[in-house]
């Protein structure tokens, strides 16, 4: 079924949709109303009955009305109704100083724009409700860590305070240090903006929603849409969801996982998990995450439940899915699902294997629509480059994590501005990337980061754009205009080569080793699924 048409106008009374709203068509077909995230949350809630924290979606119609005419007059009343309903369902009240309801406010455009739009977590905390959270949870460290996270995120996301202006993160196990950091963040906010973070949860909610609406028109979002060819008029929905807490003790954590490997297509879960953390910690690329299979030892019941959920989602969507989850005190919660971005090689393998999967039985016609000729050609190039690996030489600098397949050589640049200004092949080298780097990433032929895991911002964006990427190259240190690797020092502008399959980083430009088998032999040996897709395409005249 095709997507519902996008509506650019709004009735006089804005409509808000709880995740369990009984739509007339399956929620997964309502991305142009609910946005991709909202459609996924509603689908998991209504069609699959999965463990999704309840909440509601402010649809694109409201977002576009705000962008055209400002805040709709009736929206406050609709929000109050939905927050009351959510509080009743959760057994706690928004703003209650004894046992407060806290919410996450997340964006949700109809198409995936990883990290480009805004999010605020732990909303509803203030100097009174934090004590209620202490009392209700019995864990002051968890409560003050949540408050610290909220103040930092609200300051940067909603109030526009530069992240570098905020104090460094306190010891997350020291209550007094966390309390001091909350005070320090608020002092910076007052100095930079002339105001404080609002204490009233209703004011926090309204301003966070506005920030998400307005993030659609941010410079980083515009740059991403220009690269992807996304319609500027589309806008974003907003999802307000009851918080579940991955930072609530050692039996809690958060992760991002794909139902299959998005680089190779291997039919096994692929992703990262971070104990005692919240979702933004994983995708930010600043933390040392754990491979998803480590969850088997940390929380075996949650891990088994996750495997069941991943299989159900893949069969339901008939495609590889990208899933965000949180484990709170051993219990699994699903926070998002969408069809996942993948490299060209993975796209070929996944499409062919889903044709053979007895629970999916993807039609060959659909498979070749998902992997058109230009993507099949890209996969062929990736396979040949990977098979013709460079022989070991003294100019191998280091080995990180291969995050997005392919090999690229280019002049090393250390900031996004230089990458965006370049008129030659450049490789962007950063400690990590953020949405603010998107223009530089779009202008680069490859990405190299010194921190982060396989579902970090750099990895996800690079795979979606089929850019070679290596992440987590921790032996590399960026020092001003230099890059140091052990005893070696390279200056900005030096040429390097990265291999996004093996994670290898080389000094100098390196072409493929042309020896050995020819290209077609390599493809047949390493990606036989490509020949099947080519044959289906020929039969269909494509």
Coordinates of C-alpha atoms in Angstrom, one line a residue:
X1 CA 0.0 0.0 0.0
X2 CA 1.3 3.4 -0.8
X3 CA 1.8 6.2 1.7
X4 CA -1.0 8.5 2.5
X5 CA -0.6 11.9 0.7
X6 CA 1.1 14.6 2.6
X7 CA -1.2 17.3 4.0
X8 CA 0.1 20.8 4.0
X9 CA -2.9 22.5 5.7
X10 CA -4.5 21.9 9.1
X11 CA -8.0 22.1 10.4
X12 CA -8.9 24.7 13.0
X13 CA -8.6 22.0 15.7
X14 CA -5.2 20.3 15.8
X15 CA -5.4 16.5 16.2
X16 CA -2.9 14.5 18.3
X17 CA -2.7 10.8 17.9
X18 CA -1.9 8.4 20.8
X19 CA 0.3 5.5 19.7
X20 CA -2.7 3.2 20.2
X21 CA -5.0 5.3 18.0
X22 CA -7.2 3.1 15.8
X23 CA -6.3 4.4 12.3
X24 CA -8.3 3.2 9.3
X25 CA -5.1 1.9 7.6
X26 CA -2.0 0.2 9.1
X27 CA 0.0 2.8 10.9
X28 CA 3.2 1.9 8.9
X29 CA 1.5 3.5 5.9
X30 CA 1.0 6.8 7.6
X31 CA 4.5 8.2 7.5
X32 CA 3.3 11.3 5.8
X33 CA 1.0 12.0 8.7
X34 CA 2.8 10.5 11.7
X35 CA 6.4 10.7 10.5
X36 CA 8.6 7.6 10.3
X37 CA 9.2 7.3 14.0
X38 CA 5.5 7.9 14.9
X39 CA 4.4 5.4 12.3
X40 CA 6.8 2.8 13.7
X41 CA 5.8 3.4 17.3
X42 CA 2.1 3.1 16.4
X43 CA 2.7 0.0 14.3
X44 CA 4.6 -1.8 17.1
X45 CA 1.9 -0.8 19.6
X46 CA -1.2 -1.6 17.6
X47 CA -0.3 -4.3 15.1
X48 CA 2.4 -6.1 17.0
X49 CA 1.6 -5.5 20.7
X50 CA 5.2 -4.9 21.5
X51 CA 6.6 -3.4 24.7
X52 CA 6.6 0.3 23.7
X53 CA 6.4 3.0 26.3
X54 CA 3.1 4.8 25.7
X55 CA 2.9 8.3 24.2
X56 CA 1.5 10.3 21.4
X57 CA 2.4 11.9 18.1
X58 CA 1.9 15.5 17.1
X59 CA 1.5 15.0 13.3
X60 CA 3.1 16.8 10.3
X61 CA -0.1 18.8 9.8
X62 CA 0.6 20.6 13.1
X63 CA 4.3 21.0 12.3
X64 CA 3.5 22.6 9.0
X65 CA 0.9 24.8 10.5
X66 CA 3.4 26.1 13.1
X67 CA 6.0 26.7 10.3
X68 CA 3.4 28.7 8.3
X69 CA 1.4 30.5 11.1
X70 CA 3.0 30.0 14.5
X71 CA 1.8 28.0 17.5
X72 CA -1.8 26.8 16.9
X73 CA -4.1 28.4 19.5
X74 CA -5.8 25.2 20.4
X75 CA -2.7 23.0 20.7
X76 CA -2.1 23.8 24.4
X77 CA -5.5 22.3 25.3
X78 CA -4.9 19.2 23.2
X79 CA -1.5 18.7 24.8
X80 CA -3.0 19.0 28.3
X81 CA -5.6 16.3 27.4
X82 CA -2.9 13.9 26.1
X83 CA -0.6 14.5 29.0
X84 CA -3.4 13.8 31.5
X85 CA -4.3 10.6 29.6
X86 CA -0.6 9.5 29.5
X87 CA -0.3 10.3 33.3
X88 CA -3.4 8.2 34.1
X89 CA -1.9 5.3 32.0
X90 CA 1.5 5.5 33.7
X91 CA 0.1 6.0 37.2
X92 CA 1.9 9.3 37.8
X93 CA 1.4 13.0 36.9
X94 CA 3.4 15.4 34.9
X95 CA 4.9 18.0 37.3
X96 CA 4.0 16.0 40.5
X97 CA 6.7 16.7 43.1
X98 CA 6.1 13.3 44.7
X99 CA 6.3 10.9 41.7
X100 CA 6.7 12.8 38.5
X101 CA 5.9 11.6 35.0
X102 CA 8.9 12.3 32.7
X103 CA 8.7 12.3 29.0
X104 CA 11.0 12.2 25.9
X105 CA 10.3 14.6 23.1
X106 CA 11.6 13.3 19.8
X107 CA 11.4 14.3 16.1
X108 CA 10.1 12.1 13.4
X109 CA 10.3 13.1 9.7
X110 CA 8.6 10.9 7.1
X111 CA 12.1 9.9 5.8
X112 CA 15.1 9.0 8.0
X113 CA 17.4 11.9 8.7
X114 CA 19.7 10.4 11.4
X115 CA 20.7 12.9 14.0
X116 CA 19.6 15.9 12.0
X117 CA 16.5 16.8 14.0
X118 CA 16.2 17.5 17.7
X119 CA 15.5 15.4 20.9
X120 CA 15.0 16.3 24.5
X121 CA 15.0 13.5 27.2
X122 CA 14.0 13.5 30.9
X123 CA 11.6 16.4 30.4
X124 CA 9.6 17.3 33.5
X125 CA 12.4 17.6 36.0
X126 CA 13.0 20.7 38.1
X127 CA 14.3 21.5 41.6
X128 CA 11.2 19.9 43.1
X129 CA 10.4 17.0 40.9
X130 CA 14.0 15.7 41.1
X131 CA 13.4 15.0 44.8
X132 CA 10.2 13.1 43.9
X133 CA 12.2 11.0 41.5
X134 CA 14.8 10.3 44.2
X135 CA 12.0 9.2 46.6
X136 CA 10.1 7.2 43.9
X137 CA 13.2 5.4 42.6
X138 CA 15.2 5.2 45.9
X139 CA 18.3 6.0 43.8
X140 CA 19.6 9.6 44.2
X141 CA 22.4 9.0 41.7
X142 CA 20.0 8.0 39.0
X143 CA 17.7 10.9 39.7
X144 CA 20.4 13.6 39.7
X145 CA 22.1 12.0 36.6
X146 CA 18.7 12.3 34.8
X147 CA 18.4 15.9 35.9
X148 CA 21.9 16.6 34.8
X149 CA 21.1 15.1 31.4
X150 CA 18.0 17.1 31.0
X151 CA 19.6 20.5 31.8
X152 CA 22.4 19.8 29.4
X153 CA 20.1 18.7 26.6
X154 CA 17.6 21.5 27.1
X155 CA 20.4 24.1 27.2
X156 CA 21.9 23.0 23.9
X157 CA 18.8 21.8 22.0
X158 CA 16.2 24.3 23.1
X159 CA 18.1 27.4 24.3
X160 CA 20.9 27.2 21.7
X161 CA 23.8 27.2 24.2
X162 CA 27.0 25.9 22.5
X163 CA 27.9 22.5 23.8
X164 CA 31.5 23.6 24.3
X165 CA 30.3 26.4 26.7
X166 CA 29.0 23.8 29.2
X167 CA 31.0 22.2 31.9
X168 CA 32.5 18.8 31.5
X169 CA 30.4 15.9 32.6
X170 CA 30.6 15.1 36.3
X171 CA 31.3 11.7 37.8
X172 CA 28.0 9.9 37.1
X173 CA 28.2 8.1 40.5
X174 CA 28.8 11.1 42.7
X175 CA 25.5 12.8 43.7
X176 CA 27.1 16.0 45.0
X177 CA 29.1 16.3 41.7
X178 CA 25.9 15.8 39.7
X179 CA 24.1 18.4 41.7
X180 CA 26.9 20.9 41.3
X181 CA 26.9 20.2 37.6
X182 CA 23.2 21.0 37.3
X183 CA 23.9 24.3 39.0
X184 CA 26.9 25.0 36.8
X185 CA 24.9 24.3 33.6
X186 CA 22.1 26.6 34.7
X187 CA 24.6 29.3 35.5
X188 CA 26.0 29.1 32.0
X189 CA 22.5 29.2 30.5
X190 CA 21.8 32.4 32.5
X191 CA 25.1 34.0 31.4
X192 CA 24.7 33.1 27.7
X193 CA 20.9 33.5 27.2
X194 CA 19.8 35.8 30.0
X195 CA 17.2 33.3 31.1
X196 CA 17.0 30.1 33.2
X197 CA 15.7 26.7 32.1
X198 CA 11.9 27.0 32.8
X199 CA 10.8 25.2 36.0
X200 CA 7.2 24.6 34.9
X201 CA 7.0 21.2 33.0
X202 CA 4.3 22.5 30.7
X203 CA 6.6 25.4 29.6
X204 CA 9.4 22.9 29.1
X205 CA 7.2 20.7 26.9
X206 CA 6.0 23.6 24.7
X207 CA 9.5 24.9 24.2
X208 CA 10.9 21.5 23.4
X209 CA 8.1 20.9 20.8
X210 CA 8.9 24.2 19.2
X211 CA 12.6 23.3 19.1
X212 CA 11.8 20.1 17.3
X213 CA 9.5 21.9 14.8
X214 CA 12.2 24.5 14.1
X215 CA 15.0 21.9 13.8
X216 CA 13.5 21.0 10.4
X217 CA 14.8 24.4 9.1
X218 CA 18.3 24.2 10.8
X219 CA 21.4 24.5 8.6
X220 CA 22.4 20.9 9.2
X221 CA 18.9 19.5 8.3
X222 CA 18.9 21.6 5.1
X223 CA 22.4 20.3 4.2
X224 CA 21.3 16.7 4.7
X225 CA 18.1 17.2 2.6
X226 CA 20.1 18.8 -0.2
X227 CA 22.4 15.7 -0.3
X228 CA 19.4 13.3 -0.1
X229 CA 17.0 15.3 -2.4
X230 CA 14.4 15.4 0.4
X231 CA 11.4 17.7 -0.1
X232 CA 11.9 20.9 1.9
X233 CA 8.1 21.2 2.5
X234 CA 7.8 17.9 4.3
X235 CA 8.3 18.9 7.9
X236 CA 8.6 16.7 11.0
X237 CA 6.2 15.2 13.4
X238 CA 6.9 15.3 17.2
X239 CA 6.6 12.2 19.5
X240 CA 6.0 12.7 23.2
X241 CA 6.7 9.4 25.0
X242 CA 6.9 8.3 28.6
X243 CA 10.5 7.9 29.7
X244 CA 12.1 4.6 30.4
X245 CA 15.5 4.8 31.9
X246 CA 18.6 3.1 30.6
X247 CA 20.7 4.9 33.2
X248 CA 18.8 3.4 36.1
X249 CA 21.5 1.1 37.7
X250 CA 23.7 -1.7 36.4
X251 CA 20.8 -3.8 35.1
X252 CA 19.8 -1.0 32.7
X253 CA 21.2 0.3 29.4
X254 CA 20.4 1.3 25.9
X255 CA 21.3 0.2 22.4
X256 CA 20.8 0.4 18.7
X257 CA 20.6 -2.8 16.7
X258 CA 19.9 -3.8 13.1
X259 CA 18.2 -7.1 12.4
X260 CA 21.0 -7.9 9.9
X261 CA 24.5 -6.5 9.4
X262 CA 24.0 -3.3 7.4
X263 CA 27.5 -3.5 5.9
X264 CA 27.7 -7.1 4.8
X265 CA 24.1 -8.3 4.9
X266 CA 24.9 -11.2 7.2
X267 CA 21.7 -12.5 8.8
X268 CA 22.6 -11.8 12.4
X269 CA 21.8 -8.9 14.8
X270 CA 24.3 -6.1 14.5
X271 CA 24.6 -3.1 16.8
X272 CA 25.9 -1.6 20.0
X273 CA 24.9 -1.6 23.6
X274 CA 25.9 0.7 26.4
X275 CA 25.2 -0.1 30.1
X276 CA 23.8 2.6 32.4
X277 CA 23.2 5.0 29.6
X278 CA 20.5 6.7 27.5
X279 CA 20.0 6.6 23.8
X280 CA 21.9 9.7 22.8
X281 CA 25.0 8.3 24.4
X282 CA 25.2 5.5 21.8
X283 CA 24.7 7.4 18.6
X284 CA 26.9 10.3 19.7
X285 CA 30.0 8.2 19.1
X286 CA 31.7 9.5 22.2
X287 CA 31.3 6.4 24.4
X288 CA 33.0 3.0 24.2
X289 CA 30.0 0.8 23.4
X290 CA 29.8 -3.0 23.6
X291 CA 28.9 -5.4 20.7
X292 CA 25.2 -6.3 20.8
X293 CA 26.0 -10.0 21.5
X294 CA 27.5 -9.0 24.9
X295 CA 24.0 -8.3 26.0
X296 CA 23.5 -12.1 26.2
X297 CA 25.8 -12.2 29.2
X298 CA 24.7 -8.9 30.8
X299 CA 20.9 -9.4 30.6
X300 CA 20.1 -12.8 29.1
X301 CA 16.3 -12.6 29.4
X302 CA 16.2 -9.1 27.8
X303 CA 18.5 -10.4 25.0
X304 CA 16.3 -13.3 24.2
X305 CA 13.3 -11.0 24.1
X306 CA 15.2 -8.7 21.8
X307 CA 16.0 -11.5 19.4
X308 CA 12.3 -12.4 19.2
X309 CA 11.3 -8.8 18.6
X310 CA 13.9 -8.3 15.9
X311 CA 12.7 -11.4 14.0
X312 CA 9.1 -10.3 14.3
X313 CA 9.9 -6.8 13.0
X314 CA 11.9 -8.1 10.0
X315 CA 9.1 -10.5 9.0
X316 CA 6.4 -7.8 9.5
X317 CA 8.2 -5.1 7.5
X318 CA 9.7 -7.7 5.1
X319 CA 13.0 -5.9 5.3
X320 CA 16.0 -5.3 7.5
X321 CA 15.0 -3.0 10.4
X322 CA 16.9 -0.6 12.6
X323 CA 15.7 -0.7 16.2
X324 CA 16.4 1.6 19.2
X325 CA 15.8 0.0 22.6
X326 CA 16.2 0.6 26.3
X327 CA 16.5 -1.9 29.1
X328 CA 15.3 -0.6 32.4
X329 CA 16.1 -2.8 35.4
X330 CA 16.2 -5.9 33.2
X331 CA 13.1 -5.1 31.2
X332 CA 13.2 -4.6 27.4
X333 CA 11.5 -1.6 25.9
X334 CA 11.4 -0.7 22.2
X335 CA 11.7 3.0 21.3
X336 CA 11.9 3.0 17.6
X337 CA 11.9 0.9 14.4
X338 CA 12.4 1.8 10.8
X339 CA 13.7 0.2 7.7
X340 CA 17.5 0.4 8.1
X341 CA 20.0 2.1 5.9
X342 CA 22.6 -0.3 4.4
X343 CA 25.6 -0.5 2.2
X344 CA 25.4 -1.6 -1.4
X345 CA 26.8 -5.1 -0.7
X346 CA 24.4 -5.6 2.2
X347 CA 21.5 -4.4 0.0
X348 CA 22.2 -7.1 -2.6
X349 CA 22.6 -9.9 0.0
X350 CA 19.6 -8.9 2.1
X351 CA 17.2 -8.6 -0.9
X352 CA 18.2 -12.0 -2.3
X353 CA 18.0 -13.7 1.1
X354 CA 14.6 -12.3 1.8
X355 CA 13.3 -13.8 -1.4
X356 CA 14.3 -17.2 -0.1
X357 CA 13.1 -16.6 3.5
X358 CA 10.0 -18.7 3.9
X359 CA 8.5 -16.3 6.4
X360 CA 9.0 -13.3 4.1
X361 CA 9.0 -14.6 0.5
X362 CA 9.9 -11.2 -1.0
X363 CA 9.0 -11.0 -4.6
X364 CA 12.0 -10.8 -7.0
X365 CA 10.4 -7.7 -8.6
X366 CA 10.5 -6.0 -5.2
X367 CA 14.1 -7.1 -4.7
X368 CA 15.3 -5.5 -7.8
X369 CA 13.3 -2.3 -7.1
X370 CA 15.2 -2.1 -3.8
X371 CA 18.6 -2.7 -5.5
X372 CA 18.5 -0.9 -8.8
X373 CA 21.3 -1.1 -11.4
X374 CA 23.4 1.7 -10.0
X375 CA 23.4 0.1 -6.5
X376 CA 24.3 -3.3 -7.9
X377 CA 27.2 -1.7 -9.7
X378 CA 28.3 -0.1 -6.4
X379 CA 28.2 -3.5 -4.7
X380 CA 30.3 -5.0 -7.5
X381 CA 32.9 -2.3 -6.9
X382 CA 32.9 -2.9 -3.1
X383 CA 33.3 -6.7 -3.5
X384 CA 36.2 -6.3 -5.9
X385 CA 38.0 -3.7 -3.7
X386 CA 37.5 -5.9 -0.6
X387 CA 38.7 -9.1 -2.3
X388 CA 41.8 -7.3 -3.6
X389 CA 43.0 -6.3 -0.2
X390 CA 46.2 -4.3 0.1
X391 CA 49.2 -6.4 1.1
X392 CA 50.8 -5.5 4.4
X393 CA 53.2 -2.5 4.2
X394 CA 55.0 -0.2 6.5
X395 CA 52.5 2.5 5.7
X396 CA 49.6 0.9 7.5
X397 CA 48.8 3.4 10.2
X398 CA 46.2 1.7 12.3
X399 CA 43.1 -0.5 12.2
X400 CA 39.7 0.7 13.5
X401 CA 36.2 -0.6 12.9
X402 CA 35.1 -1.0 9.4
X403 CA 31.7 0.9 9.5
X404 CA 30.8 1.4 5.8
X405 CA 32.4 -0.7 3.0
X406 CA 34.6 0.7 0.2
X407 CA 38.1 2.1 -0.1
X408 CA 38.9 5.7 -0.6
X409 CA 42.0 7.9 -0.8
X410 CA 42.1 11.6 -0.2
X411 CA 43.6 14.6 1.4
X412 CA 43.1 14.5 5.1
X413 CA 41.0 17.4 6.5
X414 CA 40.3 17.9 10.2
X415 CA 37.1 19.9 10.2
X416 CA 33.9 20.0 8.3
X417 CA 34.4 23.6 7.0
X418 CA 37.6 22.6 5.2
X419 CA 35.9 19.5 3.8
X420 CA 32.9 21.6 2.5
X421 CA 35.3 24.1 0.9
X422 CA 37.5 21.5 -0.8
X423 CA 37.4 21.0 -4.6
X424 CA 39.4 17.7 -4.5
X425 CA 39.0 14.3 -2.8
X426 CA 39.2 14.7 0.9
X427 CA 38.7 12.4 3.9
X428 CA 37.2 14.0 6.9
X429 CA 39.0 13.0 10.1
X430 CA 37.3 13.8 13.4
X431 CA 37.2 12.5 17.0
X432 CA 33.5 11.9 16.2
X433 CA 30.9 13.4 13.9
X434 CA 27.7 15.2 14.8
X435 CA 24.8 16.6 12.8
X436 CA 26.8 19.8 12.6
X437 CA 29.3 18.0 10.4
X438 CA 26.9 16.9 7.7
X439 CA 27.9 19.4 5.1
X440 CA 31.6 18.4 5.4
X441 CA 30.6 14.7 5.4
X442 CA 28.6 15.2 2.2
X443 CA 31.7 16.8 0.5
X444 CA 34.1 14.0 1.5
X445 CA 35.0 10.7 -0.2
X446 CA 35.4 9.0 3.2
X447 CA 35.0 9.4 6.9
X448 CA 37.5 8.5 9.7
X449 CA 36.7 8.9 13.4
X450 CA 38.8 8.1 16.4
X451 CA 35.9 7.2 18.7
X452 CA 32.5 5.7 18.4
X453 CA 31.0 2.4 17.4
X454 CA 29.2 0.8 14.5
X455 CA 25.9 2.6 15.1
X456 CA 27.4 6.0 15.8
X457 CA 26.4 9.0 13.8
X458 CA 29.4 8.7 11.4
X459 CA 28.7 5.1 10.7
X460 CA 24.9 5.4 10.1
X461 CA 25.2 8.5 7.8
X462 CA 28.2 7.0 5.9
X463 CA 26.3 3.8 5.2
X464 CA 23.2 5.7 4.0
X465 CA 25.4 7.6 1.6
X466 CA 27.6 4.6 0.6
X467 CA 30.7 6.4 1.7
X468 CA 33.6 4.4 3.0
X469 CA 34.0 4.9 6.8
X470 CA 36.2 3.7 9.6
X471 CA 35.3 4.5 13.2
X472 CA 36.8 3.9 16.6
X473 CA 40.4 4.2 15.4
X474 CA 41.5 4.9 18.9
X475 CA 45.2 4.8 18.3
X476 CA 44.8 8.1 16.3
X477 CA 45.1 11.3 18.2
X478 CA 44.2 14.6 16.7
X479 CA 46.4 17.4 17.9
X480 CA 45.6 20.8 16.4
X481 CA 46.6 20.6 12.7
X482 CA 48.3 17.2 13.1
X483 CA 47.4 13.6 13.4
X484 CA 49.6 11.4 15.6
X485 CA 49.6 7.6 15.4
X486 CA 52.2 6.2 17.7
X487 CA 55.5 7.7 16.8
X488 CA 54.2 9.0 13.4
X489 CA 52.9 12.5 12.8
X490 CA 50.9 13.5 9.8
X491 CA 50.0 17.0 8.9
X492 CA 46.5 18.1 7.8
X493 CA 46.5 17.8 4.0
X494 CA 48.5 14.5 3.9
X495 CA 46.9 11.9 1.7
X496 CA 45.6 8.8 3.5
X497 CA 43.6 5.7 2.4
X498 CA 40.8 4.1 4.4
X499 CA 39.2 0.7 3.9
X500 CA 35.6 0.7 5.3
X501 CA 35.4 -3.1 5.1
X502 CA 38.6 -4.0 7.0
X503 CA 39.0 -0.8 9.1
X504 CA 42.5 -0.3 7.8
X505 CA 44.0 3.2 7.6
X506 CA 47.0 3.7 5.3
X507 CA 49.4 6.6 4.7
X508 CA 49.4 7.7 1.1
X509 CA 47.1 6.8 -1.9
X510 CA 46.6 3.1 -2.6
X511 CA 45.0 1.5 -5.6
X512 CA 43.5 -2.0 -5.5
X513 CA 45.9 -4.9 -6.0
X514 CA 45.2 -5.7 -9.6
X515 CA 46.6 -9.2 -9.4
X516 CA 44.7 -12.5 -9.1
X517 CA 41.2 -13.3 -10.3
X518 CA 39.3 -11.0 -12.6
X519 CA 36.4 -8.9 -11.3
X520 CA 33.6 -11.2 -12.3
X521 CA 35.2 -14.2 -10.7
X522 CA 35.6 -12.2 -7.5
X523 CA 31.9 -11.2 -7.5
X524 CA 30.8 -14.8 -8.2
X525 CA 33.0 -16.1 -5.4
X526 CA 32.2 -13.4 -2.8
X527 CA 28.7 -12.2 -3.6
X528 CA 26.8 -14.8 -5.6
X529 CA 23.5 -13.1 -4.7
X530 CA 24.4 -10.3 -7.2
X531 CA 24.2 -12.7 -10.2
X532 CA 20.7 -13.6 -9.1
X533 CA 19.6 -10.0 -8.9
X534 CA 21.1 -9.3 -12.3
X535 CA 19.2 -12.2 -13.8
X536 CA 15.9 -11.1 -12.3
X537 CA 16.6 -7.6 -13.6
X538 CA 17.3 -8.9 -17.1
X539 CA 14.1 -10.9 -17.1
X540 CA 12.2 -7.8 -16.1
X541 CA 13.9 -5.7 -18.7
X542 CA 15.7 -3.6 -16.1

